[in-house]
Amino acid sequence: MSSRILIIGAGRSSTALINYALENSEELGWNVTVADADPAVAAEKVNGHPRGQTAWLDVTKTNDRRELIGRSDIVVSLLPAHLHIEVAQECIRLKKHLVTASYVSQELYRLGDEARNRELMFMGEMGLDPGIDHMSAMQRINAIREMGGKVTAFKSFTGGLISPESNDNPWGYKFTWNPRNVVLAGQGTAQYLDEGKLKYLPYYRLFQNTWNVEVDGIGKFEAYANRDSLLYRDQYGLNDIPTILRGTLRYPGYCAAWNALVRIGMTDGDFPILDSANITYHELMEALAPSGAGSVKDRIAAMLKLEPKGEVMKRLTWLGLFRKKRIRLKGATPALILENLLLDKWKLQPDDKDLIVMQHQIDYELDGKEKRDVSNLVMKGENAKDTAMSRLVGLPLGIFVRLMTQQKIHSTGVHIPTMREVYEPVLEEMEQYGLKFTHHTVDL
């Protein structure tokens, strides 16, 4: 039986998914369409494959969207998260399955009954984080339960980083996924549970609260709280658990420097800077700094209570924030100015290798003893095109679509991949692509 697969979005994370779909298309009887607002990018990734074709798509244009989705059986959306709902509503109307790597919004969950009534599967959070984190966590939690253990604490940390041999800037970071998402990361309030106490972290405090995480063979990282950890108590079957935390990993020093950007006002996406096309970065910093004597840099450092020659100020200076160079962006917000600056400074060079690190710490009680199950995933990319990020986001999507076309998925409605029928075969096939978790147990 042939299947028509529509992949919407040919950006950074799509490469491995498109390759998987095309490489398996003959055997699986797939015809693959890659749609993007930039057809040249899609064409480069399809690369003349006989079972691949490309299409131009501005997803906000209803007729074009409807026509492409109408000609498909399964839609994989790699669009920015806020655009999924348009695609999802179209998939409901046209009775098409939908798979995404993004967080499932409340709006999308509300389509659950309609999707079930139409026997449709809408699978979200089917990438890396969210995605592989859910699948690998459920596999470990269920293994502990099957031994008779009672889970008492769950902590999970993931980072999309740069590999040490390609780490040549003071931030220890380069873009391997959507730059806008990096600049806006953490906006809103993060919440988690700590020994039975509910904890809220508003954005302006998020990067001041970090945890140290050590990963065997790789080294030390710092983590900050990732969104709403409480969403997953129910999904993981951990409703009675006193501690649950999901965090994002960075190299040490990153969070303090990003916190400085937050406090200066550089991550604000709400107000445009007057005459931003003509002023310099230095003039913008002057506008954001308190008035008074001394250089702009010294006044910013004093405002932040930082050493003017300390590590954080070195990182800000390296970005070029104090240079007398024109911004050249019309009507831009500070967040857009920062994103534009970082696109240049944090660009992945052709031979750079990225690094994905994930760690789960699951505390449990067994036979009157307290133990911790630690699992680590470490994967390096090959280069700027074949990144570990692209593999770990794209391949689970591709494998899940294969399971669907082979009628191996029986659930319907809106889901995330916490069901055994999903995570067991996906994680098993991912091992062929270098996904390997190591586990060890420590006594507490």
Coordinates of C-alpha atoms in Angstrom, one line a residue:
M1 CA 0.0 0.0 0.0
S2 CA 1.5 3.3 -1.0
S3 CA 1.5 6.3 1.3
R4 CA 1.8 10.0 0.6
I5 CA 3.9 11.7 3.2
L6 CA 3.9 15.5 3.4
I7 CA 6.8 17.1 5.3
I8 CA 6.1 20.8 6.0
G9 CA 9.3 22.8 6.8
A10 CA 12.8 22.1 5.4
G11 CA 14.8 24.0 8.1
R12 CA 17.7 22.9 10.4
S13 CA 16.0 20.0 12.0
S14 CA 14.5 18.4 8.9
T15 CA 17.6 16.9 7.2
A16 CA 17.6 13.5 8.9
L17 CA 13.8 13.1 8.6
I18 CA 13.8 13.9 4.9
N19 CA 16.8 11.5 4.3
Y20 CA 15.0 8.7 6.3
A21 CA 11.8 9.2 4.4
L22 CA 13.5 9.1 1.0
E23 CA 15.9 6.3 1.8
N24 CA 13.1 4.1 2.9
S25 CA 10.5 5.3 0.3
E26 CA 11.1 2.5 -2.2
E27 CA 10.7 -0.3 0.4
L28 CA 7.7 1.3 2.1
G29 CA 6.0 2.6 -1.0
W30 CA 6.1 6.2 0.1
N31 CA 5.9 9.3 -2.1
V32 CA 7.4 12.2 -0.2
T33 CA 6.6 15.9 -0.7
V34 CA 8.7 18.5 1.1
A35 CA 7.0 21.9 1.3
D36 CA 8.7 25.1 2.4
A37 CA 8.3 28.8 1.9
D38 CA 11.7 28.6 0.3
P39 CA 11.5 25.9 -2.4
A40 CA 15.3 26.1 -3.1
V41 CA 16.0 24.8 0.5
A42 CA 13.4 22.0 0.0
A43 CA 14.9 21.1 -3.4
E44 CA 18.4 20.9 -2.0
K45 CA 17.3 18.4 0.7
V46 CA 15.2 16.3 -1.7
N47 CA 18.2 16.3 -4.1
G48 CA 16.4 15.0 -7.2
H49 CA 15.3 11.7 -5.5
P50 CA 12.8 9.9 -7.8
R51 CA 10.2 9.5 -5.0
G52 CA 10.6 13.0 -3.6
Q53 CA 9.1 16.2 -4.8
T54 CA 9.0 19.8 -3.5
A55 CA 6.3 22.4 -3.1
W56 CA 6.2 26.0 -2.2
L57 CA 4.0 26.7 0.8
D58 CA 3.1 29.7 2.9
V59 CA 1.2 27.8 5.5
T60 CA -1.0 30.9 6.3
K61 CA -2.5 30.7 2.8
T62 CA -5.6 28.5 3.3
N63 CA -6.1 27.3 -0.2
D64 CA -2.5 26.2 -0.8
R65 CA -2.3 24.6 2.6
R66 CA -5.6 22.7 2.0
E67 CA -4.6 21.5 -1.4
L68 CA -1.3 20.1 -0.2
I69 CA -2.7 18.4 2.9
G70 CA -5.6 17.1 0.9
R71 CA -3.2 15.2 -1.4
S72 CA -1.4 13.5 1.6
D73 CA -2.1 10.6 4.0
I74 CA 0.3 11.7 6.8
V75 CA 1.4 15.2 7.5
V76 CA 4.7 15.9 9.4
S77 CA 4.9 19.5 10.5
L78 CA 8.3 21.0 11.4
L79 CA 6.8 24.5 11.5
P80 CA 7.3 26.9 14.4
A81 CA 4.9 25.7 17.2
H82 CA 2.4 28.5 16.9
L83 CA 1.6 27.5 13.3
H84 CA 0.7 23.8 14.0
I85 CA -2.8 24.6 15.0
E86 CA -3.7 25.8 11.5
V87 CA -2.3 22.6 10.1
A88 CA -4.0 20.5 12.7
Q89 CA -7.5 22.0 12.0
E90 CA -6.9 21.3 8.3
C91 CA -5.9 17.7 9.1
I92 CA -9.2 17.3 11.1
R93 CA -11.3 18.7 8.2
L94 CA -9.5 16.5 5.6
K95 CA -9.1 13.4 7.8
K96 CA -5.3 13.2 7.8
H97 CA -2.9 12.1 10.5
L98 CA -0.5 14.6 11.9
V99 CA 3.0 14.2 13.5
T100 CA 5.1 17.1 15.0
A101 CA 8.2 17.5 17.2
S102 CA 6.8 20.5 19.1
Y103 CA 5.2 20.8 22.5
V104 CA 1.5 20.0 22.3
S105 CA -0.5 23.2 23.1
Q106 CA -3.8 23.3 25.0
E107 CA -5.4 24.2 21.6
L108 CA -4.1 21.0 20.1
Y109 CA -5.2 18.9 23.0
R110 CA -8.7 20.3 22.6
L111 CA -8.8 18.6 19.2
G112 CA -8.4 15.2 20.8
D113 CA -12.0 14.1 20.8
E114 CA -12.5 15.1 17.1
A115 CA -9.3 13.3 16.1
R116 CA -10.5 10.2 17.9
N117 CA -13.9 10.3 16.4
R118 CA -12.3 10.5 12.9
E119 CA -9.8 7.7 13.9
L120 CA -6.9 10.0 13.4
M121 CA -3.6 10.0 15.2
F122 CA -2.1 13.4 16.2
M123 CA 1.3 12.7 17.7
G124 CA 3.2 15.7 19.2
E125 CA 6.5 16.0 21.0
M126 CA 8.0 13.3 18.8
G127 CA 11.5 14.8 18.5
L128 CA 14.4 15.0 20.9
D129 CA 13.3 17.2 23.8
P130 CA 10.4 16.8 23.8
G131 CA 10.4 13.3 22.4
I132 CA 13.3 11.0 23.1
D133 CA 13.3 12.3 26.7
H134 CA 9.7 11.1 27.2
M135 CA 10.3 7.7 25.5
S136 CA 13.6 6.9 27.3
A137 CA 12.2 8.1 30.7
M138 CA 9.0 5.9 30.3
Q139 CA 11.2 3.0 29.4
R140 CA 13.3 3.4 32.6
I141 CA 10.3 4.2 34.9
N142 CA 8.5 1.1 33.7
A143 CA 11.6 -1.0 34.2
I144 CA 11.8 0.2 37.8
R145 CA 8.2 -0.5 38.4
E146 CA 8.5 -4.0 36.9
M147 CA 11.2 -4.7 39.5
G148 CA 8.8 -3.6 42.2
G149 CA 10.4 -0.2 42.8
K150 CA 8.5 2.9 43.8
V151 CA 9.6 6.1 42.1
T152 CA 10.2 9.0 44.5
A153 CA 11.9 11.6 42.4
F154 CA 12.3 12.3 38.7
K155 CA 14.8 14.7 37.1
S156 CA 15.6 15.0 33.4
F157 CA 18.1 17.3 31.7
T158 CA 18.8 17.8 28.0
G159 CA 21.1 20.1 26.1
G160 CA 21.8 20.8 22.4
L161 CA 25.3 22.0 22.6
I162 CA 28.5 22.3 20.7
S163 CA 31.1 19.5 20.9
P164 CA 34.3 20.4 22.8
E165 CA 36.5 20.3 19.6
S166 CA 34.3 22.8 17.9
N167 CA 33.7 25.0 21.0
D168 CA 35.7 28.1 20.1
N169 CA 33.7 30.9 21.6
P170 CA 33.3 32.1 25.2
W171 CA 29.6 31.2 25.4
G172 CA 30.2 27.5 24.6
Y173 CA 27.1 27.6 22.3
K174 CA 26.2 27.7 18.6
F175 CA 22.8 27.4 16.8
T176 CA 21.7 23.9 15.9
W177 CA 18.0 24.7 15.9
N178 CA 15.7 27.6 15.5
P179 CA 17.6 30.7 16.7
R180 CA 14.3 32.6 17.6
N181 CA 13.4 29.7 20.0
V182 CA 16.8 30.1 21.7
V183 CA 16.4 33.8 22.2
L184 CA 12.9 33.4 23.5
A185 CA 13.7 30.3 25.6
G186 CA 12.2 30.2 29.0
Q187 CA 9.9 33.2 28.6
G188 CA 6.9 32.6 30.8
T189 CA 7.1 31.0 34.2
A190 CA 8.8 27.7 34.8
Q191 CA 7.3 25.4 37.5
Y192 CA 8.4 22.2 39.1
L193 CA 8.1 20.2 42.4
D194 CA 10.8 20.0 45.0
E195 CA 10.2 17.6 47.9
G196 CA 6.5 18.2 47.8
K197 CA 6.8 22.0 47.5
L198 CA 5.6 23.7 44.3
K199 CA 8.2 26.1 42.9
Y200 CA 7.7 28.9 40.4
L201 CA 10.5 30.6 38.5
P202 CA 9.5 33.8 36.6
Y203 CA 11.6 34.5 33.5
Y204 CA 13.7 37.3 35.2
R205 CA 14.9 34.7 37.8
L206 CA 15.1 31.6 35.6
F207 CA 18.8 31.8 34.7
Q208 CA 19.8 32.7 38.3
N209 CA 18.6 29.3 39.5
T210 CA 20.8 26.5 38.2
W211 CA 21.6 22.9 39.0
N212 CA 25.0 21.3 38.5
V213 CA 24.8 18.1 36.4
E214 CA 27.8 15.8 35.7
V215 CA 27.8 13.4 32.8
D216 CA 30.3 10.5 32.8
G217 CA 33.1 11.0 30.3
I218 CA 31.9 14.4 29.2
G219 CA 32.1 16.7 32.2
K220 CA 30.2 19.3 34.1
F221 CA 27.1 21.2 33.0
E222 CA 24.6 23.6 34.5
A223 CA 20.9 23.3 34.0
Y224 CA 18.0 25.7 34.2
A225 CA 14.3 24.8 34.7
N226 CA 12.5 23.9 31.4
R227 CA 8.9 25.2 31.2
D228 CA 6.2 23.4 33.1
S229 CA 7.6 20.1 34.6
L230 CA 4.2 19.4 36.2
L231 CA 2.5 18.7 32.9
Y232 CA 4.3 15.3 32.8
R233 CA 3.2 14.0 36.2
D234 CA 0.1 12.6 34.7
Q235 CA 1.6 11.6 31.4
Y236 CA 4.4 9.6 33.2
G237 CA 2.0 8.2 35.8
L238 CA 3.9 10.0 38.6
N239 CA 1.0 11.9 40.2
D240 CA 2.0 11.1 43.7
I241 CA 5.7 12.0 43.3
P242 CA 7.2 14.7 45.5
T243 CA 10.0 15.9 43.2
I244 CA 9.8 16.4 39.4
L245 CA 12.1 18.6 37.4
R246 CA 12.9 18.9 33.7
G247 CA 15.9 21.1 32.8
T248 CA 17.9 22.4 29.9
L249 CA 21.7 21.9 29.9
R250 CA 24.4 24.5 29.1
Y251 CA 28.1 24.7 29.6
P252 CA 29.1 26.4 32.9
G253 CA 29.0 30.2 32.7
Y254 CA 26.3 30.4 30.0
C255 CA 23.3 31.0 32.4
A256 CA 25.0 33.9 34.3
A257 CA 25.8 35.6 31.0
W258 CA 22.3 35.0 29.5
N259 CA 20.8 36.3 32.8
A260 CA 22.7 39.5 32.2
L261 CA 21.1 39.9 28.7
V262 CA 17.7 39.4 30.3
R263 CA 18.3 42.0 33.0
I264 CA 19.7 44.5 30.5
G265 CA 16.5 44.1 28.4
M266 CA 18.0 42.5 25.3
T267 CA 15.5 39.6 25.2
D268 CA 12.5 41.8 25.2
G269 CA 10.4 41.2 22.1
D270 CA 7.6 43.6 22.9
F271 CA 8.8 47.1 22.0
P272 CA 10.6 48.4 18.9
I273 CA 13.7 50.6 19.3
L274 CA 13.3 54.0 17.9
D275 CA 15.4 54.5 14.7
S276 CA 17.0 51.1 15.2
A277 CA 18.3 51.0 11.6
N278 CA 20.5 54.0 12.2
I279 CA 21.8 53.7 15.8
T280 CA 24.8 51.6 16.8
Y281 CA 25.0 48.8 19.3
H282 CA 26.9 51.1 21.6
E283 CA 24.0 53.7 21.4
L284 CA 21.5 51.0 22.2
M285 CA 23.5 50.0 25.3
E286 CA 23.6 53.7 26.3
A287 CA 19.8 53.8 26.0
L288 CA 19.5 50.7 28.2
A289 CA 22.2 51.7 30.8
P290 CA 21.6 53.9 33.8
S291 CA 22.7 57.6 33.4
G292 CA 25.8 58.7 35.1
A293 CA 29.6 59.0 34.9
G294 CA 31.8 56.4 33.4
S295 CA 31.7 54.3 30.2
V296 CA 28.6 52.6 29.0
K297 CA 30.3 49.2 29.7
D298 CA 31.1 50.3 33.3
R299 CA 27.6 51.5 34.0
I300 CA 26.1 48.3 32.6
A301 CA 28.5 46.3 34.8
A302 CA 27.6 48.4 37.9
M303 CA 23.8 48.0 37.2
L304 CA 24.3 44.2 37.0
K305 CA 26.6 44.3 40.1
L306 CA 29.3 42.6 38.0
E307 CA 33.1 43.0 37.7
P308 CA 33.7 45.2 34.6
K309 CA 36.6 42.8 33.5
G310 CA 34.8 39.6 34.7
E311 CA 33.7 36.6 32.7
V312 CA 30.1 37.7 32.1
M313 CA 31.2 41.2 30.8
K314 CA 33.8 39.5 28.6
R315 CA 31.0 37.4 27.0
L316 CA 28.8 40.5 26.4
T317 CA 31.7 42.4 24.9
W318 CA 32.6 39.4 22.6
L319 CA 29.0 39.5 21.2
G320 CA 29.7 43.1 20.0
L321 CA 27.2 44.8 22.2
F322 CA 29.5 47.8 22.9
R323 CA 30.7 48.3 19.4
K324 CA 30.1 51.5 17.5
K325 CA 28.7 49.5 14.6
R326 CA 25.2 50.2 13.1
I327 CA 22.4 47.8 13.9
R328 CA 20.8 48.3 10.4
L329 CA 17.5 46.7 11.3
K330 CA 14.4 48.8 10.9
G331 CA 11.8 48.9 13.7
A332 CA 13.5 46.1 15.5
T333 CA 12.9 45.0 19.1
P334 CA 15.8 44.2 21.4
A335 CA 15.1 40.5 21.0
L336 CA 15.3 40.7 17.2
I337 CA 18.5 42.8 17.4
L338 CA 20.0 40.2 19.7
E339 CA 18.9 37.3 17.5
N340 CA 20.4 39.0 14.4
L341 CA 23.7 39.5 16.3
L342 CA 23.8 35.9 17.5
L343 CA 23.0 34.5 14.1
D344 CA 26.4 35.8 13.0
K345 CA 28.3 35.1 16.3
W346 CA 26.9 31.6 17.0
K347 CA 26.8 30.3 13.5
L348 CA 27.7 26.6 13.0
Q349 CA 30.7 26.5 10.7
P350 CA 30.7 23.8 8.0
D351 CA 32.9 21.3 9.9
D352 CA 31.6 22.0 13.4
K353 CA 30.2 19.1 15.4
D354 CA 27.3 19.6 17.7
L355 CA 26.7 17.6 20.9
I356 CA 23.5 16.3 22.4
V357 CA 23.6 15.4 26.1
M358 CA 20.6 13.9 28.0
Q359 CA 20.5 12.6 31.6
H360 CA 17.6 11.1 33.6
Q361 CA 18.0 10.8 37.4
I362 CA 15.2 8.6 38.8
D363 CA 15.1 8.0 42.5
Y364 CA 13.2 5.0 43.8
E365 CA 12.7 2.7 46.8
L366 CA 13.2 -1.0 46.5
D367 CA 13.3 -3.6 49.4
G368 CA 13.6 -0.8 51.9
K369 CA 16.6 0.7 50.2
E370 CA 16.8 4.1 48.3
K371 CA 18.5 4.1 44.9
R372 CA 19.0 6.3 41.9
D373 CA 18.8 5.1 38.3
V374 CA 21.0 7.4 36.2
S375 CA 20.9 7.1 32.4
N376 CA 23.0 9.2 30.0
L377 CA 22.8 9.8 26.3
V378 CA 25.7 11.5 24.5
M379 CA 25.7 11.9 20.7
K380 CA 28.0 14.0 18.4
G381 CA 27.1 15.3 15.0
E382 CA 29.3 14.8 11.9
N383 CA 29.2 18.4 10.6
A384 CA 26.9 21.4 10.2
K385 CA 24.6 19.6 7.9
D386 CA 24.5 16.2 9.5
T387 CA 24.0 17.3 13.1
A388 CA 23.1 15.1 16.1
M389 CA 20.2 17.6 16.7
S390 CA 18.8 16.9 13.2
R391 CA 19.2 13.1 13.7
L392 CA 17.6 13.1 17.2
V393 CA 14.7 15.3 16.2
G394 CA 14.1 13.9 12.7
L395 CA 14.6 10.2 13.0
P396 CA 12.0 9.5 15.7
L397 CA 9.5 11.4 13.5
G398 CA 10.4 9.2 10.5
I399 CA 10.3 6.0 12.4
F400 CA 6.9 6.8 13.9
V401 CA 5.5 7.6 10.4
R402 CA 6.8 4.2 9.3
L403 CA 5.1 2.4 12.2
M404 CA 1.8 4.2 11.3
T405 CA 2.0 3.3 7.6
Q406 CA 2.7 -0.4 8.6
Q407 CA -0.5 -0.3 10.8
K408 CA 1.5 -0.9 14.0
I409 CA 0.0 2.1 15.9
H410 CA -3.5 1.5 17.2
S411 CA -4.1 4.6 19.3
T412 CA -6.1 7.6 18.1
G413 CA -6.5 11.1 19.4
V414 CA -3.8 13.6 20.5
H415 CA -0.8 12.1 22.2
I416 CA 2.8 12.4 23.2
P417 CA 5.1 9.3 22.9
T418 CA 4.7 7.8 26.4
M419 CA 2.9 4.6 25.2
R420 CA 4.9 1.3 25.0
E421 CA 3.6 0.6 21.4
V422 CA 5.4 3.8 20.4
Y423 CA 8.6 4.1 22.5
E424 CA 9.8 0.4 22.4
P425 CA 10.0 0.2 18.5
V426 CA 11.2 3.8 18.1
L427 CA 14.0 3.5 20.6
E428 CA 15.0 0.1 19.3
E429 CA 15.3 1.3 15.7
M430 CA 17.1 4.5 16.9
E431 CA 20.0 2.3 18.1
Q432 CA 20.9 1.7 14.5
Y433 CA 21.4 5.4 14.2
G434 CA 23.8 5.7 17.1
L435 CA 21.3 6.3 19.9
K436 CA 22.8 4.7 23.0
F437 CA 21.8 5.2 26.6
T438 CA 24.2 4.0 29.4
H439 CA 22.6 3.2 32.8
H440 CA 24.0 2.8 36.2
T441 CA 22.5 2.6 39.7
V442 CA 23.8 4.3 42.8
D443 CA 22.7 3.8 46.5
L444 CA 21.4 6.9 48.1

